[in-house]
PDB file of N, CA, C and O in Angstrom:
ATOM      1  N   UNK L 136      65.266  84.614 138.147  1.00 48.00           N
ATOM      2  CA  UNK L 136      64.999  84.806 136.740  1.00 48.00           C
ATOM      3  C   UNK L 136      66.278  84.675 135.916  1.00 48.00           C
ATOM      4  O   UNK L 136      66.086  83.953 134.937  1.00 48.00           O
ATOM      5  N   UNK L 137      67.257  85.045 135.986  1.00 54.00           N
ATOM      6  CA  UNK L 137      68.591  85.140 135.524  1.00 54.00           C
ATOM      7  C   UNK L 137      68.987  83.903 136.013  1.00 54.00           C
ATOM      8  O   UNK L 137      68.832  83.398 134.901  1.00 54.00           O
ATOM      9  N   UNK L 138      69.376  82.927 136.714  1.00 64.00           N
ATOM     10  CA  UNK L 138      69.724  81.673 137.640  1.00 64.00           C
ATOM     11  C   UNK L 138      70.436  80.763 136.312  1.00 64.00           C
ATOM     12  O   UNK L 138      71.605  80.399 136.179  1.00 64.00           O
ATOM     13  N   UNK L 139      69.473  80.597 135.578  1.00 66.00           N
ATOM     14  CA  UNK L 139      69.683  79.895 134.503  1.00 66.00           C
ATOM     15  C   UNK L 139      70.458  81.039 133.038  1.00 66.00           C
ATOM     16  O   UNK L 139      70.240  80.736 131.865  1.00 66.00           O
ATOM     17  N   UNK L 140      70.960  81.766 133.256  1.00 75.00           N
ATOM     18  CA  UNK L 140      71.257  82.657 131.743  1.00 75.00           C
ATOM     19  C   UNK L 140      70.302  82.436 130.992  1.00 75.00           C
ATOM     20  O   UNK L 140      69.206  82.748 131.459  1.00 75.00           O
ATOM     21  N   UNK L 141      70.324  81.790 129.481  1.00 73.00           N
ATOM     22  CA  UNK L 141      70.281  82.084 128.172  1.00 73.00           C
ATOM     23  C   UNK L 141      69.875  81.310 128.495  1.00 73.00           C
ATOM     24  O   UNK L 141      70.426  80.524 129.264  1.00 73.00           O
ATOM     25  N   UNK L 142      68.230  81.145 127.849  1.00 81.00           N
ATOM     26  CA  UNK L 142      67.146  79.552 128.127  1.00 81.00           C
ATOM     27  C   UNK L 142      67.024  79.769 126.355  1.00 81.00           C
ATOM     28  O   UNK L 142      66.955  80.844 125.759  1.00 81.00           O
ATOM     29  N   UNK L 143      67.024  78.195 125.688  1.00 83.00           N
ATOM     30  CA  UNK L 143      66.570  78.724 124.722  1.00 83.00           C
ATOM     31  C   UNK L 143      65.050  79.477 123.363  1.00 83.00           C
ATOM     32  O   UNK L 143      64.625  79.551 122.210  1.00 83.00           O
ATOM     33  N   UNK L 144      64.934  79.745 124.459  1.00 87.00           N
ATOM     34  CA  UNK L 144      63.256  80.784 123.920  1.00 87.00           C
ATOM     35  C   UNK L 144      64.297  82.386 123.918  1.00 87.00           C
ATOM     36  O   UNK L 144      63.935  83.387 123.299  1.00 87.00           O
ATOM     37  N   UNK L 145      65.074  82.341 124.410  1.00 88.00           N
ATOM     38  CA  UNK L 145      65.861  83.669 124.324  1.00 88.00           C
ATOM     39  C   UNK L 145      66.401  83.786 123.577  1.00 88.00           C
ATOM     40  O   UNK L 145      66.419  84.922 123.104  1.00 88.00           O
ATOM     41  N   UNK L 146      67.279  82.663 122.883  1.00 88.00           N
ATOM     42  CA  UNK L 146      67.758  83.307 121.654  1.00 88.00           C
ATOM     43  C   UNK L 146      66.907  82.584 120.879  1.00 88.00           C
ATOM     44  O   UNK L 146      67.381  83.554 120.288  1.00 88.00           O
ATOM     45  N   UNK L 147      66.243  81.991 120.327  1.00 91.00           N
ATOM     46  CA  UNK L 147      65.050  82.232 119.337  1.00 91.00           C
ATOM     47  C   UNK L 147      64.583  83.948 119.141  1.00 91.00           C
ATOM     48  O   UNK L 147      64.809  84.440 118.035  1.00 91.00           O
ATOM     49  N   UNK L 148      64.081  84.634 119.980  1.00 92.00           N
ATOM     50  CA  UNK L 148      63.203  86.074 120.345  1.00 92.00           C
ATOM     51  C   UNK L 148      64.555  86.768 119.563  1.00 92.00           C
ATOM     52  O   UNK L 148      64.309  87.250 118.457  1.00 92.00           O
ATOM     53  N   UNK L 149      66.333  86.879 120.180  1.00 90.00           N
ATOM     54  CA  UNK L 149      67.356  87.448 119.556  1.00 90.00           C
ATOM     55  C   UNK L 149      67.358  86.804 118.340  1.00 90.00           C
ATOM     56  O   UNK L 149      67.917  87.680 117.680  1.00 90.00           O
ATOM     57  N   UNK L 150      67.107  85.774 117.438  1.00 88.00           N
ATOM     58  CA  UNK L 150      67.371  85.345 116.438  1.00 88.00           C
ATOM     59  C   UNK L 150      66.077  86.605 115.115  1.00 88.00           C
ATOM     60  O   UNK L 150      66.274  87.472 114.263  1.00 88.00           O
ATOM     61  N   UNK L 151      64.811  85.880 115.769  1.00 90.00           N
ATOM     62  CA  UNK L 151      64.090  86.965 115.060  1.00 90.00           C
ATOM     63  C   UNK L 151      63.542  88.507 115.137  1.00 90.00           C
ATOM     64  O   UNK L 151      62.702  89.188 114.549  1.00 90.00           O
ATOM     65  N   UNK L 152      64.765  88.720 116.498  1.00 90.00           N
ATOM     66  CA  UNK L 152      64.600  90.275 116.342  1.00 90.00           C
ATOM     67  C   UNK L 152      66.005  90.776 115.022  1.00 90.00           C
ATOM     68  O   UNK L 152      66.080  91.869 114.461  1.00 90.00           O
ATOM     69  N   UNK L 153      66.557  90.082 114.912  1.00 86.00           N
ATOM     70  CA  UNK L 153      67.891  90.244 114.458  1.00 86.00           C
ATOM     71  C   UNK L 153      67.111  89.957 112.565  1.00 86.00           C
ATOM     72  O   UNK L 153      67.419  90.672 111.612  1.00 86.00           O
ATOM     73  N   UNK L 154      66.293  88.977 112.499  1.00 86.00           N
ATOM     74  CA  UNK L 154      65.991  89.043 111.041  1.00 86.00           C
ATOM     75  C   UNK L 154      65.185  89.813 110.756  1.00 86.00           C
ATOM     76  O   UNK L 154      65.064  89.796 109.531  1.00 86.00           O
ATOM     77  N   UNK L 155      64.525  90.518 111.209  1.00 87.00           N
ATOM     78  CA  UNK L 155      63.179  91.303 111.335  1.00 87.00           C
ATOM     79  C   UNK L 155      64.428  93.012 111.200  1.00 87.00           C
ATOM     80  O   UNK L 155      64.305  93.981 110.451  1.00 87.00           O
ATOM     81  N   UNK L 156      65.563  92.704 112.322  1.00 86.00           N
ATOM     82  CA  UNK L 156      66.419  93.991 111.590  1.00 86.00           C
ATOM     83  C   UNK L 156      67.005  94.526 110.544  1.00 86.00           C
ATOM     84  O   UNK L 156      66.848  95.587 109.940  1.00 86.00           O
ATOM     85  N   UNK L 157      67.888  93.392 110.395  1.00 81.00           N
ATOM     86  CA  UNK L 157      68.022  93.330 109.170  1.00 81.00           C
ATOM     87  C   UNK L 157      67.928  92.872 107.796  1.00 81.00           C
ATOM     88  O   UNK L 157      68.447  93.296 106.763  1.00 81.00           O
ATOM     89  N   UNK L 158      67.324  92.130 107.977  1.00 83.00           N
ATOM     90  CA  UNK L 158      65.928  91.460 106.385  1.00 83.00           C
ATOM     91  C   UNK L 158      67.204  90.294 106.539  1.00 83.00           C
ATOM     92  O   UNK L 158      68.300  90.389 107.092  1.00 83.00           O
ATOM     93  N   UNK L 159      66.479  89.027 105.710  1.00 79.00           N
ATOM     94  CA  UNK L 159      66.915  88.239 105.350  1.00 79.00           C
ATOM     95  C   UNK L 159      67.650  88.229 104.030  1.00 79.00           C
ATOM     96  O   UNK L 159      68.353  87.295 103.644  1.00 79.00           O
ATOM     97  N   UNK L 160      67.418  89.381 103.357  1.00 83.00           N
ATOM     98  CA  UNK L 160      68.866  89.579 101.665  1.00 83.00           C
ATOM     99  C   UNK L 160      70.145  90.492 102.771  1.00 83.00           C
ATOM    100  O   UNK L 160      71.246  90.586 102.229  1.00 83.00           O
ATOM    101  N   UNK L 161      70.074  90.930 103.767  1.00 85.00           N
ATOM    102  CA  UNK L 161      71.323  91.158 104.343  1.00 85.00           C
ATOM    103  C   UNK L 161      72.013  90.410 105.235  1.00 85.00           C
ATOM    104  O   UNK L 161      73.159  90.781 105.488  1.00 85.00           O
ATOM    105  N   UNK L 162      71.525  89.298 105.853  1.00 84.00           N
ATOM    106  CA  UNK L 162      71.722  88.496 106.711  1.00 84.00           C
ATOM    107  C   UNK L 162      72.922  87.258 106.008  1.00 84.00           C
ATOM    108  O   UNK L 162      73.525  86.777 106.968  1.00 84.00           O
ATOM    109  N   UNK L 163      73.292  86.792 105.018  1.00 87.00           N
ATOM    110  CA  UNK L 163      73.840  85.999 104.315  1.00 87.00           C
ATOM    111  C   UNK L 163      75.036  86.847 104.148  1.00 87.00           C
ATOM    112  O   UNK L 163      76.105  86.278 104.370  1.00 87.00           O
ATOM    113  N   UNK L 164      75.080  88.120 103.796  1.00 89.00           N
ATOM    114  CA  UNK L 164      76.496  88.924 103.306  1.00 89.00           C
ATOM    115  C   UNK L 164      77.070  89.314 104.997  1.00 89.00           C
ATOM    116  O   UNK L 164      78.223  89.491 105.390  1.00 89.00           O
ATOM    117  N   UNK L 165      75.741  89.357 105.772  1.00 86.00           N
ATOM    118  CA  UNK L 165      76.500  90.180 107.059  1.00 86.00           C
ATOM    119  C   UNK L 165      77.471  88.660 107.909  1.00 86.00           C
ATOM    120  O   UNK L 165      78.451  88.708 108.652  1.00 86.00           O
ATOM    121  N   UNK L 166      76.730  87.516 107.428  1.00 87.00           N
ATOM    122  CA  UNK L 166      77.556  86.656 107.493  1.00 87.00           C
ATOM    123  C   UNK L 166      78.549  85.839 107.126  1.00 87.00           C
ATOM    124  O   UNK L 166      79.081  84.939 107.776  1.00 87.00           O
ATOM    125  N   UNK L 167      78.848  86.365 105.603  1.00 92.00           N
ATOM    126  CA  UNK L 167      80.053  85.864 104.877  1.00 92.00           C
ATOM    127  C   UNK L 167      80.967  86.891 105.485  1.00 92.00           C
ATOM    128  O   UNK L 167      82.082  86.503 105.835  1.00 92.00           O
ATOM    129  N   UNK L 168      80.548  88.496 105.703  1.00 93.00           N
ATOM    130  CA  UNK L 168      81.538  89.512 106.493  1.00 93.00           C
ATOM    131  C   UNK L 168      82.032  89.046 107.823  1.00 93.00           C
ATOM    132  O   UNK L 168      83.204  89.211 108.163  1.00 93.00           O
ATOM    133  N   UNK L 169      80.930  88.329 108.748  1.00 91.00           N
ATOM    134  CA  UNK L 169      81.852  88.177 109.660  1.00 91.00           C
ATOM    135  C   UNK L 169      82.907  86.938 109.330  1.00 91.00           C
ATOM    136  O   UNK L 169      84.125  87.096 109.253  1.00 91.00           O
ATOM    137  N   UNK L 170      82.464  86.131 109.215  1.00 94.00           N
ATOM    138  CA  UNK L 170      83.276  84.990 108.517  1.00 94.00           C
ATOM    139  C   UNK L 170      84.892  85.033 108.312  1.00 94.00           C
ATOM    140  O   UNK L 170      85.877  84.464 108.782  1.00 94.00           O
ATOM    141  N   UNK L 171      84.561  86.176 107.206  1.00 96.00           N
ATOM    142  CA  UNK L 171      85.677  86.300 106.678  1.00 96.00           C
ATOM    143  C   UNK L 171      86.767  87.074 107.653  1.00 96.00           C
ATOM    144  O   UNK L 171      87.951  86.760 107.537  1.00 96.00           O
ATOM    145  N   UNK L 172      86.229  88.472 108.983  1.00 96.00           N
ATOM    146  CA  UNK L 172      86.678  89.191 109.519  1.00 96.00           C
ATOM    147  C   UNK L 172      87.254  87.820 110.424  1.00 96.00           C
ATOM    148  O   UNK L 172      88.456  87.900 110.680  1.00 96.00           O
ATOM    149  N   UNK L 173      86.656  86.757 110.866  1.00 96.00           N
ATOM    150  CA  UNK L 173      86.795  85.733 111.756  1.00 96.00           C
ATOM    151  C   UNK L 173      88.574  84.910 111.242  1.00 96.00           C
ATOM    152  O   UNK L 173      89.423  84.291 111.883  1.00 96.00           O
ATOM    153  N   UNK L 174      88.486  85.226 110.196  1.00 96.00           N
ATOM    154  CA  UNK L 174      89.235  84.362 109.417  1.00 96.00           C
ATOM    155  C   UNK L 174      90.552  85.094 109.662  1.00 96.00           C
ATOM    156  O   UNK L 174      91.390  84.639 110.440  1.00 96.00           O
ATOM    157  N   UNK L 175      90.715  86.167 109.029  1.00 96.00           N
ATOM    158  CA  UNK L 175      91.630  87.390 109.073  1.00 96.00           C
ATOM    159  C   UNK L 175      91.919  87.502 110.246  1.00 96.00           C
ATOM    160  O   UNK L 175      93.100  87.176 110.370  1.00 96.00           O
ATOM    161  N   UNK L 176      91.311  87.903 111.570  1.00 96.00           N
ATOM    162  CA  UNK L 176      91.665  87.939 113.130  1.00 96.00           C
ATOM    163  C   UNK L 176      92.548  86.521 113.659  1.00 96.00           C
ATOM    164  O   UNK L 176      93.544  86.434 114.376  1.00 96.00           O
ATOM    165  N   UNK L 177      91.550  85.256 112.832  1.00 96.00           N
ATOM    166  CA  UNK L 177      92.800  84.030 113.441  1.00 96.00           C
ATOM    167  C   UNK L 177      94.016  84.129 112.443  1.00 96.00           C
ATOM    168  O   UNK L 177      94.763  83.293 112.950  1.00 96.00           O
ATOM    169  N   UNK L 178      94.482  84.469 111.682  1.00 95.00           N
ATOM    170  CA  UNK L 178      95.661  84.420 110.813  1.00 95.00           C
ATOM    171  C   UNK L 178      96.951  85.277 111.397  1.00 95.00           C
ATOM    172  O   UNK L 178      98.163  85.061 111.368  1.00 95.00           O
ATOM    173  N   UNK L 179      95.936  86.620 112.080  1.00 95.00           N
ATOM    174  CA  UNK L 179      96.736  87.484 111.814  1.00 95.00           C
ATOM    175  C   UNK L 179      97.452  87.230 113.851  1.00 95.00           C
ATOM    176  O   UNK L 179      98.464  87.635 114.424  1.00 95.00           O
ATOM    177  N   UNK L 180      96.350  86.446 114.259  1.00 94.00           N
ATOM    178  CA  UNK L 180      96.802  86.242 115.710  1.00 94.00           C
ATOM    179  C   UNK L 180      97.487  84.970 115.493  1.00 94.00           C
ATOM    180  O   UNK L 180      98.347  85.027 116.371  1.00 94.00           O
ATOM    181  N   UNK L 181      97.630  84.044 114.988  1.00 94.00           N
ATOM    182  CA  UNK L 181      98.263  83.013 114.768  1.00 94.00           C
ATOM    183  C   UNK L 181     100.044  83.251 114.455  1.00 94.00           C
ATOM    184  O   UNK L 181     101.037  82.681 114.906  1.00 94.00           O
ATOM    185  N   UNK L 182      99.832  84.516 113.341  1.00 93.00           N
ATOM    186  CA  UNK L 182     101.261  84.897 112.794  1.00 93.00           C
ATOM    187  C   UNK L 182     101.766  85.604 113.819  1.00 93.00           C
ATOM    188  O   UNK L 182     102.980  85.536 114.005  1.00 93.00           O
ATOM    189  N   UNK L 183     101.146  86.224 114.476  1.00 93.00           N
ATOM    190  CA  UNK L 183     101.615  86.825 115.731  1.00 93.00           C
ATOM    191  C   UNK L 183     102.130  86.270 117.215  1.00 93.00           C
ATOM    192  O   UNK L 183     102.581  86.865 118.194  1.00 93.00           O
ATOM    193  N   UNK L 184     101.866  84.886 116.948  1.00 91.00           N
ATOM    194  CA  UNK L 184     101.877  84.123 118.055  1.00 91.00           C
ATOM    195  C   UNK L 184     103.288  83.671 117.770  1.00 91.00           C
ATOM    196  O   UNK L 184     104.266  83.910 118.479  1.00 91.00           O
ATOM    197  N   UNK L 185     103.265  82.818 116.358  1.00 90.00           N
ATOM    198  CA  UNK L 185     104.147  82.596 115.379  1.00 90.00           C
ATOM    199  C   UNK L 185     105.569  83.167 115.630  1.00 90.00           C
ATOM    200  O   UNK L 185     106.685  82.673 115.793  1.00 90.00           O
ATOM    201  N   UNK L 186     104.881  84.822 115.580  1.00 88.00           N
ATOM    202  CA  UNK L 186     106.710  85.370 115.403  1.00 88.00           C
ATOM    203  C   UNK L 186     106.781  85.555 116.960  1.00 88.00           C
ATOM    204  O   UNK L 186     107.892  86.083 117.020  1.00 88.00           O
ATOM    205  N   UNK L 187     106.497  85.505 117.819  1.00 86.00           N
ATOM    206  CA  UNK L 187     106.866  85.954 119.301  1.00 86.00           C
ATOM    207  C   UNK L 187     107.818  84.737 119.551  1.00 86.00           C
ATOM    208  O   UNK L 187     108.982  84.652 119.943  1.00 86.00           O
ATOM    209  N   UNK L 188     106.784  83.747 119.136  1.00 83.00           N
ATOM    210  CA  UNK L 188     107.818  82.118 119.349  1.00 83.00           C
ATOM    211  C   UNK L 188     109.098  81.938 118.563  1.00 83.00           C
ATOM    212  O   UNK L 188     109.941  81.120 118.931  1.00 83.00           O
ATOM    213  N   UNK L 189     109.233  82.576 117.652  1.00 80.00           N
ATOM    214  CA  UNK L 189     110.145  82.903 116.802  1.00 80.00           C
ATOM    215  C   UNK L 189     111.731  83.575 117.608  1.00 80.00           C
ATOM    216  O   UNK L 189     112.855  83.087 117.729  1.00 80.00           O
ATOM    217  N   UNK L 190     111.182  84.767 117.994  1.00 78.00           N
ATOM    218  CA  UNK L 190     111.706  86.144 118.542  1.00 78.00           C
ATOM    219  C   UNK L 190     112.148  85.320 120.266  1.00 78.00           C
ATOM    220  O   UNK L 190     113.215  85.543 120.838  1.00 78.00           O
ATOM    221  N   UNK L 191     111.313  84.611 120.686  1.00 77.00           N
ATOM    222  CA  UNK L 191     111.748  84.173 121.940  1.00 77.00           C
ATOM    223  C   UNK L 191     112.722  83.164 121.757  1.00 77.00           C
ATOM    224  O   UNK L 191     113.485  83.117 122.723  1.00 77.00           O
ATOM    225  N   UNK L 192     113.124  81.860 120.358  1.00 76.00           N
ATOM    226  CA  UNK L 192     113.934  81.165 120.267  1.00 76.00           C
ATOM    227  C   UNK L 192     115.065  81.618 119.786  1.00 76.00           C
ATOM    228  O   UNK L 192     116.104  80.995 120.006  1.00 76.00           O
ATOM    229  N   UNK L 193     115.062  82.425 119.273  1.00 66.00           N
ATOM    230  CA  UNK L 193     116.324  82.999 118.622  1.00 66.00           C
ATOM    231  C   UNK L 193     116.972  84.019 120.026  1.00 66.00           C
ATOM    232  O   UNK L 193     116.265  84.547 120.884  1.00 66.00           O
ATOM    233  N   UNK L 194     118.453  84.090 119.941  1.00 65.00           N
ATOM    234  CA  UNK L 194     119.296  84.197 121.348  1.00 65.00           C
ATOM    235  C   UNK L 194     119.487  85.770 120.301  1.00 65.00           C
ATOM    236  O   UNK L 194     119.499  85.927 119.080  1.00 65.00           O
ATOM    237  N   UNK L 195     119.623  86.784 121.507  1.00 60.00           N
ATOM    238  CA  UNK L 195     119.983  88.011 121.055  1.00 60.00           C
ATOM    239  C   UNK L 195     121.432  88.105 120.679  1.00 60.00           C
ATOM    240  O   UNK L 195     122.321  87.749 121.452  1.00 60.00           O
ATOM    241  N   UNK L 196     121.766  88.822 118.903  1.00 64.00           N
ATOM    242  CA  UNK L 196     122.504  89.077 118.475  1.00 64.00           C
ATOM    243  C   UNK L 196     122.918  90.473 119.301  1.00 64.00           C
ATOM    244  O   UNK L 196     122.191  91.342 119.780  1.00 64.00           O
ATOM    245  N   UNK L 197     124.261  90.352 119.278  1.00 64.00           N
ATOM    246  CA  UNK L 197     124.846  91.632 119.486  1.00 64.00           C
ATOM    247  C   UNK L 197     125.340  92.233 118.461  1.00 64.00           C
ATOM    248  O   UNK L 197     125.968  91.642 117.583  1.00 64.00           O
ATOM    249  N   UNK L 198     125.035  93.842 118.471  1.00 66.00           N
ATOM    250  CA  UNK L 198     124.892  94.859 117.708  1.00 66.00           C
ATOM    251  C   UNK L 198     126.269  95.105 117.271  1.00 66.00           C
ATOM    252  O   UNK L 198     127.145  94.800 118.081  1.00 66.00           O
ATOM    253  N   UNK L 199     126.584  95.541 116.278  1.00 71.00           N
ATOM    254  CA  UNK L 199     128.385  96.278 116.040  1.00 71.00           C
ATOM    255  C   UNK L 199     127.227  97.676 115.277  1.00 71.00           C
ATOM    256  O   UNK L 199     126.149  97.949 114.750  1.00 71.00           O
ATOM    257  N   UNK L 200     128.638  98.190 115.811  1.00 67.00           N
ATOM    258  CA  UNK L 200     128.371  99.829 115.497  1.00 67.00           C
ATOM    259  C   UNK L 200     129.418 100.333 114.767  1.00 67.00           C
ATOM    260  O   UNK L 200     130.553 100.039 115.143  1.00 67.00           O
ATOM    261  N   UNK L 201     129.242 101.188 113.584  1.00 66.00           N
ATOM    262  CA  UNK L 201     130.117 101.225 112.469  1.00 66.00           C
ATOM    263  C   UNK L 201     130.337 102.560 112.367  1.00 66.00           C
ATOM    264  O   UNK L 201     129.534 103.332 111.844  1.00 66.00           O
ATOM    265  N   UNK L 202     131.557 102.930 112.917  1.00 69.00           N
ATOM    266  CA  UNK L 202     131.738 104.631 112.734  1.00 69.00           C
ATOM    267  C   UNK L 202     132.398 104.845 111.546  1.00 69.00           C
ATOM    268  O   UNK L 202     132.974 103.909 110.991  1.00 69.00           O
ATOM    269  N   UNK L 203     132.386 106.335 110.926  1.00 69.00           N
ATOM    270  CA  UNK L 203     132.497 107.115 110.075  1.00 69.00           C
ATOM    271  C   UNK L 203     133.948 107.599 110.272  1.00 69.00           C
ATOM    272  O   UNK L 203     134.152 108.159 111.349  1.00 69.00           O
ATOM    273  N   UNK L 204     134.889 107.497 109.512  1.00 67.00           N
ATOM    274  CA  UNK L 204     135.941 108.180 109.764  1.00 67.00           C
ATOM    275  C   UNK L 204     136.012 109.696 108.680  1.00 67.00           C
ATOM    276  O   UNK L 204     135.469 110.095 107.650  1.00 67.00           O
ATOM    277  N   UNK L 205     137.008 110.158 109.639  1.00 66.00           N
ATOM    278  CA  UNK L 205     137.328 111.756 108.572  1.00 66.00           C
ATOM    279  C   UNK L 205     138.225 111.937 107.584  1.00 66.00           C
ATOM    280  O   UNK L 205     138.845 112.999 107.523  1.00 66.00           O
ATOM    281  N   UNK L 206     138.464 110.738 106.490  1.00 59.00           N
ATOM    282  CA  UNK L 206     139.640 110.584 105.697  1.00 59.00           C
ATOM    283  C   UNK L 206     138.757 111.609 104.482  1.00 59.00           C
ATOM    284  O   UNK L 206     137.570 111.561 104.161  1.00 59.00           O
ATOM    285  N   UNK L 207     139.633 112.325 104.092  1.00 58.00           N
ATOM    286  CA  UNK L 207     139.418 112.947 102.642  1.00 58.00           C
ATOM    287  C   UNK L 207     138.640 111.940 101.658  1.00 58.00           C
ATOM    288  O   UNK L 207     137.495 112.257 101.332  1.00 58.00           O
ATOM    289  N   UNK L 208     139.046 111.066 101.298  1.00 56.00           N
ATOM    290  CA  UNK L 208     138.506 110.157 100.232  1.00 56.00           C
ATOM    291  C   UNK L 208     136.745 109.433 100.621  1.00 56.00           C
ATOM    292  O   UNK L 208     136.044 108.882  99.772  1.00 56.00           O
ATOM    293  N   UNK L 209     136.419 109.604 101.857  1.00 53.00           N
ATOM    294  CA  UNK L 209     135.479 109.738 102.649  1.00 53.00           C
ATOM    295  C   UNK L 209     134.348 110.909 101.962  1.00 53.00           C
ATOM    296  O   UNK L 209     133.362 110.945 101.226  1.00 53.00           O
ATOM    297  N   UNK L 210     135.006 111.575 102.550  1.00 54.00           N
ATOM    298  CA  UNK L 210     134.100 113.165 102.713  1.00 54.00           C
ATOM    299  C   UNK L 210     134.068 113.963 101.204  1.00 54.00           C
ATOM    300  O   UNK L 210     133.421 114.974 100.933  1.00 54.00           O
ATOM    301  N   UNK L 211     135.012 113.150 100.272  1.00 56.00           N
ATOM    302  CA  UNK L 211     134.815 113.502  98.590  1.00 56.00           C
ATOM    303  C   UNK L 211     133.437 113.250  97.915  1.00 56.00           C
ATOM    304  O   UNK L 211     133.443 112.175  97.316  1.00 56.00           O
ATOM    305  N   UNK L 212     132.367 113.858  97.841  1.00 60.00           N
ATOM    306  CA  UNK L 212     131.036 113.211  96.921  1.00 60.00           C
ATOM    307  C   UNK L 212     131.362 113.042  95.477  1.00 60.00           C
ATOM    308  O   UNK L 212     130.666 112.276  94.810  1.00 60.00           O
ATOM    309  N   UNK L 213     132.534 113.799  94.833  1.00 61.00           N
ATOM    310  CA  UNK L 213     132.887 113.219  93.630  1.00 61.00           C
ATOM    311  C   UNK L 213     133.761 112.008  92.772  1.00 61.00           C
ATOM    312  O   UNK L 213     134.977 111.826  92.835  1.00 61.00           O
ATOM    313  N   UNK L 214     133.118 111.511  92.242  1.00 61.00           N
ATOM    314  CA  UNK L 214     134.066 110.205  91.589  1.00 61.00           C
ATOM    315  C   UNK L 214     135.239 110.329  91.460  1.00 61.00           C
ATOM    316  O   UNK L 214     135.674 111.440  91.159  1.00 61.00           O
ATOM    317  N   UNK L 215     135.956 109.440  91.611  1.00 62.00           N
ATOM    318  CA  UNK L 215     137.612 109.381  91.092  1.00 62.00           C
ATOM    319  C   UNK L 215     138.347 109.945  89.911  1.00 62.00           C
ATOM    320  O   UNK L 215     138.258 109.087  89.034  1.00 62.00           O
ATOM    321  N   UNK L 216     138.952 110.855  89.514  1.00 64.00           N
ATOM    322  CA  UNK L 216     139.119 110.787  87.602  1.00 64.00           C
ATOM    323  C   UNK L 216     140.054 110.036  87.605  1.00 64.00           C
ATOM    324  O   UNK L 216     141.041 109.688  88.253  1.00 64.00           O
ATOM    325  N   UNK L 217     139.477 109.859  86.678  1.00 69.00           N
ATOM    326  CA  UNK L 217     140.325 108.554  85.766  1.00 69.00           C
ATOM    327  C   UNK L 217     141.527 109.098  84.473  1.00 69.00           C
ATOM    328  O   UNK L 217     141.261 110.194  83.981  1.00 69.00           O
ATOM    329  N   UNK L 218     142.233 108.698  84.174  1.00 64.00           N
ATOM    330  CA  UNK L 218     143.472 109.220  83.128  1.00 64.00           C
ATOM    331  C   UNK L 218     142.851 108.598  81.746  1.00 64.00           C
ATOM    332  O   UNK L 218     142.563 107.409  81.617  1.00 64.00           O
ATOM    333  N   UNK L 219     142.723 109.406  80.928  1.00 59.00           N
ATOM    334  CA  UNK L 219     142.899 109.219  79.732  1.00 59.00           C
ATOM    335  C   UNK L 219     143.781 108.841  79.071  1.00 59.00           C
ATOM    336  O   UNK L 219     143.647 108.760  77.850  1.00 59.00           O
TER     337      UNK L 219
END
């Protein structure tokens, strides 16, 4: 019975159990929704593909690390005065 999957009298029966669910005035929006969700998922996997290929061509920068010294003029939060 299964040998063959999906014969098509099967999805005909899924087609009009599916309009009979949800009426035919929801069937047009539930399909501009997926559509659009379809659309958004390839963009957002595309840009993602995008930056990996990106991230894999570019050679790793090495980091510098910037310490803080303890000079007075440092550790002052007030402005300079200036001479009148």
């Amino acid at each position: 019975m299964l040998r063959n999957g999906l014969e098509p009298w099967h999805l005909l029966v899924v087609a009009i159990m599916v309009i009979l669910l949800f009426g035919s005035k929801k069937l047009p929006e539930a399909a501009r929704g997926l559509g659009k969700s379809m659309r958004i998922l390839k963009s957002e996997a595309k840009a993602m593909k995008e930056e990996s290929d990106v991230a894999e061509s570019v050679p790793a920068q090495p980091t510098t690390v910037h310490t803080v010294t303890d000079s007075p003029a440092a550790a002052s939060t007030e402005p300079p005065a200036t001479a009148h």
